[in-house]
Amino acid sequence: MLKTPIARGVALATLGATLAIPTMAQAAFVEDTKAGLELRNFYFNRDFRQDNLTSANQSKQEEWAQGFILRVESGYTEGTVGFGVDALGLLGVKLYSSEDTAGSGLMPSSFGNEAPDDFSEFGLTAKAKLSETVLKVGTLQLKNQAIGTSDSRLLPQVMQGAQLVSKEIKDLTLEAGYANRINHRDSTNYQVMAVNTGGRRGITIDAGATNESDEFVFLGGNYKLMENLTAGYYYSNLEDLYKQHSYNLVHVLPLGDKQSLKTDLRYARSTDDGRSNVDNKALGAMVTYSLSGHSIGLGYQKMSGDTGFAYLAGATDPFLVNYVQINDFANEDEKSWQARYDFNFASIGIPGLTFMTRYVTGDNFERSAGVEGKEWERDMDIAYTFQEGALKNLNLKWRNATARSNGTGNDINENRLIASYTIPLM
């Protein structure tokens, strides 16, 4: 962990990435190296609207920060087994925060605890490649059916461990991984992992036991069965807390000129692993019809079993069709429906401009003894990427959300404004 002023933080990250490149570098190692510095400006505003707020409760989260994300990906040395190294330098700078409005997830802060002026970290990943198989050890960002590290705030969430990805067989991708620590998106230090027990999830930890684990493993892959049909399966285990089998089937049916029908089916079975009561079956389906720049989607998600869906705590992204901006709609026995519309303005001559809106409603879960819980969320995203001129590749995004429940959670009005620009360095 590094805590430095702005200039020193950037300098240390750049120096670390430079030192990561061996002096004995061979041609491919250097020539294939890519480096970029992403500048991410993030304003977050969450207004709590429930009637039961008191003077002791937080009524608003509001923070503004500037992020610097340095990514360096080397090539591989020559030979049967090629070796390389990647570097990730992260620096966040506070532009606005107060003890009354802290806790947005942008920076290390919480209600009553204002964020520091800046925070930073630096990670290295050693890698080796044999044919079409790559092994990485060190700082990892993961995205699959078993685990999704979040990148929805100022700086990305990362894990410490190892990952093996193999594409030796045509149309088949196999993956295995291990992690012993997680570094959350609003933190500068690695921590042990835990299962998400929040909301009306119904997940409890055995008496006298802790909700902590220092081993998460996963194994699985995806296979392209036909040109338009892909199947996936992953097994994962958060030691002592839960085991999970996750299945996925995606089919895209062409319907003619600029038309298609996409079907995404998901099923996961989660059980305890010694210290919890995890018992969940999660079924999800999303059907999306696309015509030119328009896409209309309908989704359904159902939880069954003695608890809600199990996944790592700390805002990792669960593989659920109704996991959206604020809620996951994964409470015990909850049923939820989604309607979504997307439009890409490139279809009418405005490339770079996109729009998305969706509405999700859930019910059938217990709010309290004998009282049915209900909740809904409405989201909207508008994004534009400049296509030319001095601002080329600058991305601007406005994310708006409204969430309501009948006492099971917070009533929220939320806005996020994000400006992102990546400067190629190599």
PDB file of C-alpha atoms in Angstrom, residues 66-323:
ATOM      1  CA  GLN A  66     -10.243  12.004  -9.884  1.00  0.00           C
ATOM      2  CA  GLY A  67      -8.735   8.613 -10.644  1.00  0.00           C
ATOM      3  CA  PHE A  68      -5.530   7.669 -12.455  1.00  0.00           C
ATOM      4  CA  ILE A  69      -5.316   4.064 -13.696  1.00  0.00           C
ATOM      5  CA  LEU A  70      -1.978   3.026 -15.218  1.00  0.00           C
ATOM      6  CA  ARG A  71      -2.036  -0.314 -17.046  1.00  0.00           C
ATOM      7  CA  VAL A  72       1.113  -1.893 -18.490  1.00  0.00           C
ATOM      8  CA  GLU A  73       0.923  -5.239 -20.314  1.00  0.00           C
ATOM      9  CA  SER A  74       4.221  -6.624 -21.583  1.00  0.00           C
ATOM     10  CA  GLY A  75       4.757  -9.005 -24.448  1.00  0.00           C
ATOM     11  CA  TYR A  76       6.395 -12.386 -23.900  1.00  0.00           C
ATOM     12  CA  THR A  77      10.026 -13.412 -24.109  1.00  0.00           C
ATOM     13  CA  GLU A  78      10.988 -15.728 -26.953  1.00  0.00           C
ATOM     14  CA  GLY A  79      11.165 -19.488 -26.518  1.00  0.00           C
ATOM     15  CA  THR A  80       8.843 -22.437 -25.936  1.00  0.00           C
ATOM     16  CA  VAL A  81       7.629 -20.818 -22.745  1.00  0.00           C
ATOM     17  CA  GLY A  82       7.345 -17.039 -22.903  1.00  0.00           C
ATOM     18  CA  PHE A  83       7.526 -14.915 -19.782  1.00  0.00           C
ATOM     19  CA  GLY A  84       6.181 -11.449 -19.119  1.00  0.00           C
ATOM     20  CA  VAL A  85       4.919  -9.081 -16.461  1.00  0.00           C
ATOM     21  CA  ASP A  86       1.959  -6.700 -16.137  1.00  0.00           C
ATOM     22  CA  ALA A  87       1.655  -3.702 -13.851  1.00  0.00           C
ATOM     23  CA  LEU A  88      -1.335  -1.838 -12.430  1.00  0.00           C
ATOM     24  CA  GLY A  89      -0.879   1.551 -10.759  1.00  0.00           C
ATOM     25  CA  LEU A  90      -3.896   3.165  -9.083  1.00  0.00           C
ATOM     26  CA  LEU A  91      -4.208   6.655  -7.647  1.00  0.00           C
ATOM     27  CA  GLY A  92      -7.367   8.382  -6.394  1.00  0.00           C
ATOM     28  CA  VAL A  93      -7.525  12.086  -5.536  1.00  0.00           C
ATOM     29  CA  LYS A  94     -10.356  13.591  -3.494  1.00  0.00           C
ATOM     30  CA  LEU A  95     -12.105  16.566  -5.057  1.00  0.00           C
ATOM     31  CA  TYR A  96     -15.029  16.647  -2.620  1.00  0.00           C
ATOM     32  CA  SER A  97     -16.100  14.649   0.420  1.00  0.00           C
ATOM     33  CA  SER A  98     -17.397  15.348   3.915  1.00  0.00           C
ATOM     34  CA  GLU A  99     -18.074  13.229   6.978  1.00  0.00           C
ATOM     35  CA  ASP A 100     -21.819  13.755   6.426  1.00  0.00           C
ATOM     36  CA  THR A 101     -21.830  12.558   2.793  1.00  0.00           C
ATOM     37  CA  ALA A 102     -18.968  10.008   2.697  1.00  0.00           C
ATOM     38  CA  GLY A 103     -19.309   6.293   1.964  1.00  0.00           C
ATOM     39  CA  SER A 104     -20.125   6.314  -1.760  1.00  0.00           C
ATOM     40  CA  GLY A 105     -17.581   3.633  -2.608  1.00  0.00           C
ATOM     41  CA  LEU A 106     -15.394   6.046  -4.550  1.00  0.00           C
ATOM     42  CA  MET A 107     -12.792   6.447  -1.784  1.00  0.00           C
ATOM     43  CA  PRO A 108     -11.802   4.957   1.596  1.00  0.00           C
ATOM     44  CA  SER A 109     -14.532   6.692   3.608  1.00  0.00           C
ATOM     45  CA  SER A 110     -17.713   6.089   5.553  1.00  0.00           C
ATOM     46  CA  PHE A 111     -20.478   8.068   7.238  1.00  0.00           C
ATOM     47  CA  GLY A 112     -18.731  10.120   9.921  1.00  0.00           C
ATOM     48  CA  ASN A 113     -15.316   9.500   8.373  1.00  0.00           C
ATOM     49  CA  GLU A 114     -14.265  11.827   5.556  1.00  0.00           C
ATOM     50  CA  ALA A 115     -12.082  10.431   2.765  1.00  0.00           C
ATOM     51  CA  PRO A 116      -8.303  11.065   2.710  1.00  0.00           C
ATOM     52  CA  ASP A 117      -6.896  13.613   0.252  1.00  0.00           C
ATOM     53  CA  ASP A 118      -5.476  10.814  -1.902  1.00  0.00           C
ATOM     54  CA  PHE A 119      -4.928   7.069  -1.855  1.00  0.00           C
ATOM     55  CA  SER A 120      -2.957   4.737  -4.096  1.00  0.00           C
ATOM     56  CA  GLU A 121      -1.722   1.218  -4.668  1.00  0.00           C
ATOM     57  CA  PHE A 122       0.503  -0.668  -7.074  1.00  0.00           C
ATOM     58  CA  GLY A 123       0.300  -4.277  -8.248  1.00  0.00           C
ATOM     59  CA  LEU A 124       2.419  -6.602 -10.360  1.00  0.00           C
ATOM     60  CA  THR A 125       1.411  -9.750 -12.228  1.00  0.00           C
ATOM     61  CA  ALA A 126       3.944 -12.295 -13.461  1.00  0.00           C
ATOM     62  CA  LYS A 127       2.802 -14.325 -16.458  1.00  0.00           C
ATOM     63  CA  ALA A 128       3.944 -17.274 -18.560  1.00  0.00           C
ATOM     64  CA  LYS A 129       2.629 -18.524 -21.905  1.00  0.00           C
ATOM     65  CA  LEU A 130       2.939 -21.987 -23.411  1.00  0.00           C
ATOM     66  CA  SER A 131       1.193 -22.368 -26.767  1.00  0.00           C
ATOM     67  CA  GLU A 132      -2.362 -21.070 -26.102  1.00  0.00           C
ATOM     68  CA  THR A 133      -2.222 -21.429 -22.317  1.00  0.00           C
ATOM     69  CA  VAL A 134      -1.458 -18.465 -20.045  1.00  0.00           C
ATOM     70  CA  LEU A 135      -0.663 -18.532 -16.323  1.00  0.00           C
ATOM     71  CA  LYS A 136      -0.851 -15.297 -14.305  1.00  0.00           C
ATOM     72  CA  VAL A 137       0.237 -14.864 -10.681  1.00  0.00           C
ATOM     73  CA  GLY A 138      -0.164 -11.684  -8.651  1.00  0.00           C
ATOM     74  CA  THR A 139      -2.706  -8.867  -8.997  1.00  0.00           C
ATOM     75  CA  LEU A 140      -5.788 -10.034 -10.914  1.00  0.00           C
ATOM     76  CA  GLN A 141      -9.002  -8.600 -12.336  1.00  0.00           C
ATOM     77  CA  LEU A 142     -11.419 -11.491 -12.920  1.00  0.00           C
ATOM     78  CA  LYS A 143     -14.620 -11.731 -14.958  1.00  0.00           C
ATOM     79  CA  ASN A 144     -16.444 -15.036 -15.349  1.00  0.00           C
ATOM     80  CA  GLN A 145     -19.503 -16.937 -14.090  1.00  0.00           C
ATOM     81  CA  ALA A 146     -17.862 -17.625 -10.720  1.00  0.00           C
ATOM     82  CA  ILE A 147     -16.424 -14.201  -9.848  1.00  0.00           C
ATOM     83  CA  GLY A 148     -16.570 -10.667 -11.247  1.00  0.00           C
ATOM     84  CA  THR A 149     -14.291  -8.049  -9.718  1.00  0.00           C
ATOM     85  CA  SER A 150     -16.073  -4.703  -9.825  1.00  0.00           C
ATOM     86  CA  ASP A 151     -14.962  -1.711 -11.904  1.00  0.00           C
ATOM     87  CA  SER A 152     -18.024   0.460 -11.321  1.00  0.00           C
ATOM     88  CA  ARG A 153     -16.427   3.158  -9.163  1.00  0.00           C
ATOM     89  CA  LEU A 154     -13.303   5.327  -9.301  1.00  0.00           C
ATOM     90  CA  LEU A 155     -10.735   2.513  -9.145  1.00  0.00           C
ATOM     91  CA  PRO A 156     -11.154  -1.197  -9.938  1.00  0.00           C
ATOM     92  CA  GLN A 157     -11.438  -3.983  -7.404  1.00  0.00           C
ATOM     93  CA  VAL A 158      -8.610  -6.549  -7.636  1.00  0.00           C
ATOM     94  CA  MET A 159      -7.697  -9.908  -6.129  1.00  0.00           C
ATOM     95  CA  GLN A 160      -4.414 -11.538  -5.163  1.00  0.00           C
ATOM     96  CA  GLY A 161      -3.853 -15.017  -6.529  1.00  0.00           C
ATOM     97  CA  ALA A 162      -3.305 -17.080  -9.675  1.00  0.00           C
ATOM     98  CA  GLN A 163      -5.266 -17.633 -12.889  1.00  0.00           C
ATOM     99  CA  LEU A 164      -4.806 -20.194 -15.673  1.00  0.00           C
ATOM    100  CA  VAL A 165      -6.572 -19.729 -19.033  1.00  0.00           C
ATOM    101  CA  SER A 166      -6.252 -22.304 -21.825  1.00  0.00           C
ATOM    102  CA  LYS A 167      -7.506 -22.092 -25.425  1.00  0.00           C
ATOM    103  CA  GLU A 168      -5.682 -25.124 -26.810  1.00  0.00           C
ATOM    104  CA  ILE A 169      -8.876 -26.665 -28.235  1.00  0.00           C
ATOM    105  CA  LYS A 170     -10.804 -24.746 -30.879  1.00  0.00           C
ATOM    106  CA  ASP A 171     -13.977 -23.088 -29.531  1.00  0.00           C
ATOM    107  CA  LEU A 172     -13.166 -24.196 -25.956  1.00  0.00           C
ATOM    108  CA  THR A 173     -11.897 -21.855 -23.231  1.00  0.00           C
ATOM    109  CA  LEU A 174     -10.899 -23.434 -19.923  1.00  0.00           C
ATOM    110  CA  GLU A 175     -10.097 -21.436 -16.784  1.00  0.00           C
ATOM    111  CA  ALA A 176      -8.953 -22.151 -13.244  1.00  0.00           C
ATOM    112  CA  GLY A 177      -8.080 -19.747 -10.469  1.00  0.00           C
ATOM    113  CA  TYR A 178      -7.163 -19.248  -6.837  1.00  0.00           C
ATOM    114  CA  ALA A 179      -7.305 -16.134  -4.648  1.00  0.00           C
ATOM    115  CA  ASN A 180      -6.414 -15.578  -1.004  1.00  0.00           C
ATOM    116  CA  ARG A 181      -7.084 -11.851  -0.632  1.00  0.00           C
ATOM    117  CA  ILE A 182      -9.286  -9.127  -2.125  1.00  0.00           C
ATOM    118  CA  ASN A 183      -8.644  -5.393  -2.456  1.00  0.00           C
ATOM    119  CA  HIS A 184     -11.934  -3.541  -2.688  1.00  0.00           C
ATOM    120  CA  ARG A 185     -12.539  -0.593  -5.010  1.00  0.00           C
ATOM    121  CA  ASP A 186     -12.552   1.898  -2.101  1.00  0.00           C
ATOM    122  CA  SER A 187      -9.588   0.413  -0.238  1.00  0.00           C
ATOM    123  CA  THR A 188      -5.795   0.447  -0.401  1.00  0.00           C
ATOM    124  CA  ASN A 189      -5.102  -2.833   1.370  1.00  0.00           C
ATOM    125  CA  TYR A 190      -5.850  -6.510   0.826  1.00  0.00           C
ATOM    126  CA  GLN A 191      -8.367  -8.252   3.082  1.00  0.00           C
ATOM    127  CA  VAL A 192      -9.709 -11.737   3.727  1.00  0.00           C
ATOM    128  CA  MET A 193     -12.874 -12.639   1.835  1.00  0.00           C
ATOM    129  CA  ALA A 194     -16.461 -13.100   3.062  1.00  0.00           C
ATOM    130  CA  VAL A 195     -19.882 -14.147   1.775  1.00  0.00           C
ATOM    131  CA  ASN A 196     -22.505 -11.442   1.212  1.00  0.00           C
ATOM    132  CA  THR A 197     -25.119 -11.789   3.970  1.00  0.00           C
ATOM    133  CA  GLY A 198     -26.825  -8.409   3.498  1.00  0.00           C
ATOM    134  CA  GLY A 199     -30.462  -7.568   2.799  1.00  0.00           C
ATOM    135  CA  ARG A 200     -33.135 -10.246   3.208  1.00  0.00           C
ATOM    136  CA  ARG A 201     -30.726 -12.866   1.903  1.00  0.00           C
ATOM    137  CA  GLY A 202     -31.254 -15.170   4.888  1.00  0.00           C
ATOM    138  CA  ILE A 203     -27.582 -16.251   4.960  1.00  0.00           C
ATOM    139  CA  THR A 204     -26.195 -16.712   8.476  1.00  0.00           C
ATOM    140  CA  ILE A 205     -22.855 -17.843   9.866  1.00  0.00           C
ATOM    141  CA  ASP A 206     -22.677 -20.623  12.445  1.00  0.00           C
ATOM    142  CA  ALA A 207     -22.516 -19.580  16.091  1.00  0.00           C
ATOM    143  CA  GLY A 208     -18.943 -18.965  17.182  1.00  0.00           C
ATOM    144  CA  ALA A 209     -17.650 -18.920  13.588  1.00  0.00           C
ATOM    145  CA  THR A 210     -16.464 -15.945  11.549  1.00  0.00           C
ATOM    146  CA  ASN A 211     -17.524 -14.789   8.101  1.00  0.00           C
ATOM    147  CA  GLU A 212     -13.941 -14.917   6.838  1.00  0.00           C
ATOM    148  CA  SER A 213     -12.082 -17.032   4.317  1.00  0.00           C
ATOM    149  CA  ASP A 214      -8.609 -16.842   2.804  1.00  0.00           C
ATOM    150  CA  GLU A 215      -9.214 -19.240  -0.086  1.00  0.00           C
ATOM    151  CA  PHE A 216     -11.450 -18.833  -3.134  1.00  0.00           C
ATOM    152  CA  VAL A 217     -11.040 -21.291  -6.007  1.00  0.00           C
ATOM    153  CA  PHE A 218     -12.861 -21.693  -9.313  1.00  0.00           C
ATOM    154  CA  LEU A 219     -12.729 -24.007 -12.318  1.00  0.00           C
ATOM    155  CA  GLY A 220     -14.756 -23.947 -15.504  1.00  0.00           C
ATOM    156  CA  GLY A 221     -15.028 -22.792 -19.056  1.00  0.00           C
ATOM    157  CA  ASN A 222     -17.118 -22.040 -22.115  1.00  0.00           C
ATOM    158  CA  TYR A 223     -17.574 -24.095 -25.287  1.00  0.00           C
ATOM    159  CA  LYS A 224     -18.978 -22.916 -28.591  1.00  0.00           C
ATOM    160  CA  LEU A 225     -21.297 -25.791 -29.462  1.00  0.00           C
ATOM    161  CA  MET A 226     -22.407 -24.250 -32.756  1.00  0.00           C
ATOM    162  CA  GLU A 227     -21.894 -20.979 -34.580  1.00  0.00           C
ATOM    163  CA  ASN A 228     -24.620 -19.251 -32.552  1.00  0.00           C
ATOM    164  CA  LEU A 229     -24.715 -21.397 -29.401  1.00  0.00           C
ATOM    165  CA  THR A 230     -22.309 -21.248 -26.428  1.00  0.00           C
ATOM    166  CA  ALA A 231     -22.478 -23.246 -23.194  1.00  0.00           C
ATOM    167  CA  GLY A 232     -20.638 -22.501 -19.965  1.00  0.00           C
ATOM    168  CA  TYR A 233     -20.050 -24.136 -16.581  1.00  0.00           C
ATOM    169  CA  TYR A 234     -18.073 -22.989 -13.511  1.00  0.00           C
ATOM    170  CA  TYR A 235     -17.508 -24.496 -10.087  1.00  0.00           C
ATOM    171  CA  SER A 236     -16.410 -22.209  -7.265  1.00  0.00           C
ATOM    172  CA  ASN A 237     -15.714 -22.553  -3.549  1.00  0.00           C
ATOM    173  CA  LEU A 238     -15.231 -19.910  -0.874  1.00  0.00           C
ATOM    174  CA  GLU A 239     -13.568 -22.156   1.689  1.00  0.00           C
ATOM    175  CA  ASP A 240     -15.719 -22.932   4.749  1.00  0.00           C
ATOM    176  CA  LEU A 241     -18.553 -20.662   3.534  1.00  0.00           C
ATOM    177  CA  TYR A 242     -20.117 -21.797   0.235  1.00  0.00           C
ATOM    178  CA  LYS A 243     -19.806 -23.990  -2.859  1.00  0.00           C
ATOM    179  CA  GLN A 244     -21.451 -23.096  -6.168  1.00  0.00           C
ATOM    180  CA  HIS A 245     -22.153 -24.685  -9.550  1.00  0.00           C
ATOM    181  CA  SER A 246     -23.022 -22.164 -12.290  1.00  0.00           C
ATOM    182  CA  TYR A 247     -24.429 -23.017 -15.734  1.00  0.00           C
ATOM    183  CA  ASN A 248     -24.941 -20.730 -18.732  1.00  0.00           C
ATOM    184  CA  LEU A 249     -26.374 -21.168 -22.233  1.00  0.00           C
ATOM    185  CA  VAL A 250     -26.379 -18.340 -24.794  1.00  0.00           C
ATOM    186  CA  HIS A 251     -28.017 -18.581 -28.225  1.00  0.00           C
ATOM    187  CA  VAL A 252     -28.181 -15.881 -30.906  1.00  0.00           C
ATOM    188  CA  LEU A 253     -30.733 -16.450 -33.669  1.00  0.00           C
ATOM    189  CA  PRO A 254     -30.311 -14.330 -36.827  1.00  0.00           C
ATOM    190  CA  LEU A 255     -33.690 -13.133 -38.102  1.00  0.00           C
ATOM    191  CA  GLY A 256     -32.718 -11.269 -41.228  1.00  0.00           C
ATOM    192  CA  ASP A 257     -31.102  -7.975 -42.111  1.00  0.00           C
ATOM    193  CA  LYS A 258     -29.845  -6.300 -38.882  1.00  0.00           C
ATOM    194  CA  GLN A 259     -32.191  -8.447 -36.770  1.00  0.00           C
ATOM    195  CA  SER A 260     -31.467 -11.082 -34.115  1.00  0.00           C
ATOM    196  CA  LEU A 261     -32.950 -12.769 -31.074  1.00  0.00           C
ATOM    197  CA  LYS A 262     -30.566 -13.495 -28.188  1.00  0.00           C
ATOM    198  CA  THR A 263     -31.462 -15.917 -25.387  1.00  0.00           C
ATOM    199  CA  ASP A 264     -29.315 -15.991 -22.221  1.00  0.00           C
ATOM    200  CA  LEU A 265     -30.162 -18.744 -19.697  1.00  0.00           C
ATOM    201  CA  ARG A 266     -28.461 -18.979 -16.289  1.00  0.00           C
ATOM    202  CA  TYR A 267     -28.752 -21.403 -13.386  1.00  0.00           C
ATOM    203  CA  ALA A 268     -26.681 -21.645 -10.208  1.00  0.00           C
ATOM    204  CA  ARG A 269     -26.796 -24.042  -7.275  1.00  0.00           C
ATOM    205  CA  SER A 270     -25.176 -22.821  -4.058  1.00  0.00           C
ATOM    206  CA  THR A 271     -24.683 -24.831  -0.837  1.00  0.00           C
ATOM    207  CA  ASP A 272     -22.867 -24.321   2.453  1.00  0.00           C
ATOM    208  CA  ASP A 273     -19.274 -25.416   3.028  1.00  0.00           C
ATOM    209  CA  GLY A 274     -19.234 -25.936   6.778  1.00  0.00           C
ATOM    210  CA  ARG A 275     -19.748 -22.564   8.475  1.00  0.00           C
ATOM    211  CA  SER A 276     -22.924 -21.148   6.912  1.00  0.00           C
ATOM    212  CA  ASN A 277     -26.492 -22.100   6.022  1.00  0.00           C
ATOM    213  CA  VAL A 278     -26.188 -21.275   2.288  1.00  0.00           C
ATOM    214  CA  ASP A 279     -28.851 -23.127   0.265  1.00  0.00           C
ATOM    215  CA  ASN A 280     -29.972 -21.468  -2.967  1.00  0.00           C
ATOM    216  CA  LYS A 281     -31.114 -22.207  -6.486  1.00  0.00           C
ATOM    217  CA  ALA A 282     -30.945 -19.198  -8.842  1.00  0.00           C
ATOM    218  CA  LEU A 283     -32.688 -19.336 -12.212  1.00  0.00           C
ATOM    219  CA  GLY A 284     -32.382 -16.496 -14.698  1.00  0.00           C
ATOM    220  CA  ALA A 285     -33.383 -15.862 -18.310  1.00  0.00           C
ATOM    221  CA  MET A 286     -32.974 -12.843 -20.592  1.00  0.00           C
ATOM    222  CA  VAL A 287     -34.380 -12.656 -24.125  1.00  0.00           C
ATOM    223  CA  THR A 288     -33.325  -9.706 -26.289  1.00  0.00           C
ATOM    224  CA  TYR A 289     -34.656  -8.758 -29.736  1.00  0.00           C
ATOM    225  CA  SER A 290     -32.406  -6.452 -31.767  1.00  0.00           C
ATOM    226  CA  LEU A 291     -33.355  -4.489 -34.881  1.00  0.00           C
ATOM    227  CA  SER A 292     -30.809  -2.096 -36.359  1.00  0.00           C
ATOM    228  CA  GLY A 293     -29.824   0.151 -33.415  1.00  0.00           C
ATOM    229  CA  HIS A 294     -32.764  -0.898 -31.197  1.00  0.00           C
ATOM    230  CA  SER A 295     -32.713  -3.689 -28.590  1.00  0.00           C
ATOM    231  CA  ILE A 296     -35.653  -4.756 -26.425  1.00  0.00           C
ATOM    232  CA  GLY A 297     -35.067  -7.250 -23.609  1.00  0.00           C
ATOM    233  CA  LEU A 298     -37.258  -9.138 -21.162  1.00  0.00           C
ATOM    234  CA  GLY A 299     -35.769 -10.893 -18.136  1.00  0.00           C
ATOM    235  CA  TYR A 300     -36.919 -13.183 -15.338  1.00  0.00           C
ATOM    236  CA  GLN A 301     -35.061 -14.263 -12.202  1.00  0.00           C
ATOM    237  CA  LYS A 302     -36.174 -16.635  -9.443  1.00  0.00           C
ATOM    238  CA  MET A 303     -34.535 -17.518  -6.124  1.00  0.00           C
ATOM    239  CA  SER A 304     -35.486 -20.710  -4.266  1.00  0.00           C
ATOM    240  CA  GLY A 305     -34.074 -22.652  -1.337  1.00  0.00           C
ATOM    241  CA  ASP A 306     -33.486 -21.663   2.287  1.00  0.00           C
ATOM    242  CA  THR A 307     -31.367 -18.577   1.519  1.00  0.00           C
ATOM    243  CA  GLY A 308     -30.724 -15.974  -1.136  1.00  0.00           C
ATOM    244  CA  PHE A 309     -27.918 -16.052  -3.706  1.00  0.00           C
ATOM    245  CA  ALA A 310     -24.355 -16.421  -2.379  1.00  0.00           C
ATOM    246  CA  TYR A 311     -21.410 -14.412  -3.692  1.00  0.00           C
ATOM    247  CA  LEU A 312     -18.358 -12.609  -2.353  1.00  0.00           C
ATOM    248  CA  ALA A 313     -19.053  -9.582  -0.165  1.00  0.00           C
ATOM    249  CA  GLY A 314     -17.609  -6.180  -1.000  1.00  0.00           C
ATOM    250  CA  ALA A 315     -19.478  -5.338  -4.218  1.00  0.00           C
ATOM    251  CA  THR A 316     -18.201  -8.097  -6.483  1.00  0.00           C
ATOM    252  CA  ASP A 317     -20.491  -8.540  -9.495  1.00  0.00           C
ATOM    253  CA  PRO A 318     -22.684 -11.669  -9.246  1.00  0.00           C
ATOM    254  CA  PHE A 319     -23.583 -13.535 -12.452  1.00  0.00           C
ATOM    255  CA  LEU A 320     -27.310 -12.720 -12.341  1.00  0.00           C
ATOM    256  CA  VAL A 321     -29.551 -11.327 -15.091  1.00  0.00           C
ATOM    257  CA  ASN A 322     -31.211  -8.920 -12.639  1.00  0.00           C
ATOM    258  CA  TYR A 323     -28.055  -7.625 -10.969  1.00  0.00           C
TER     259      TYR A 323
END
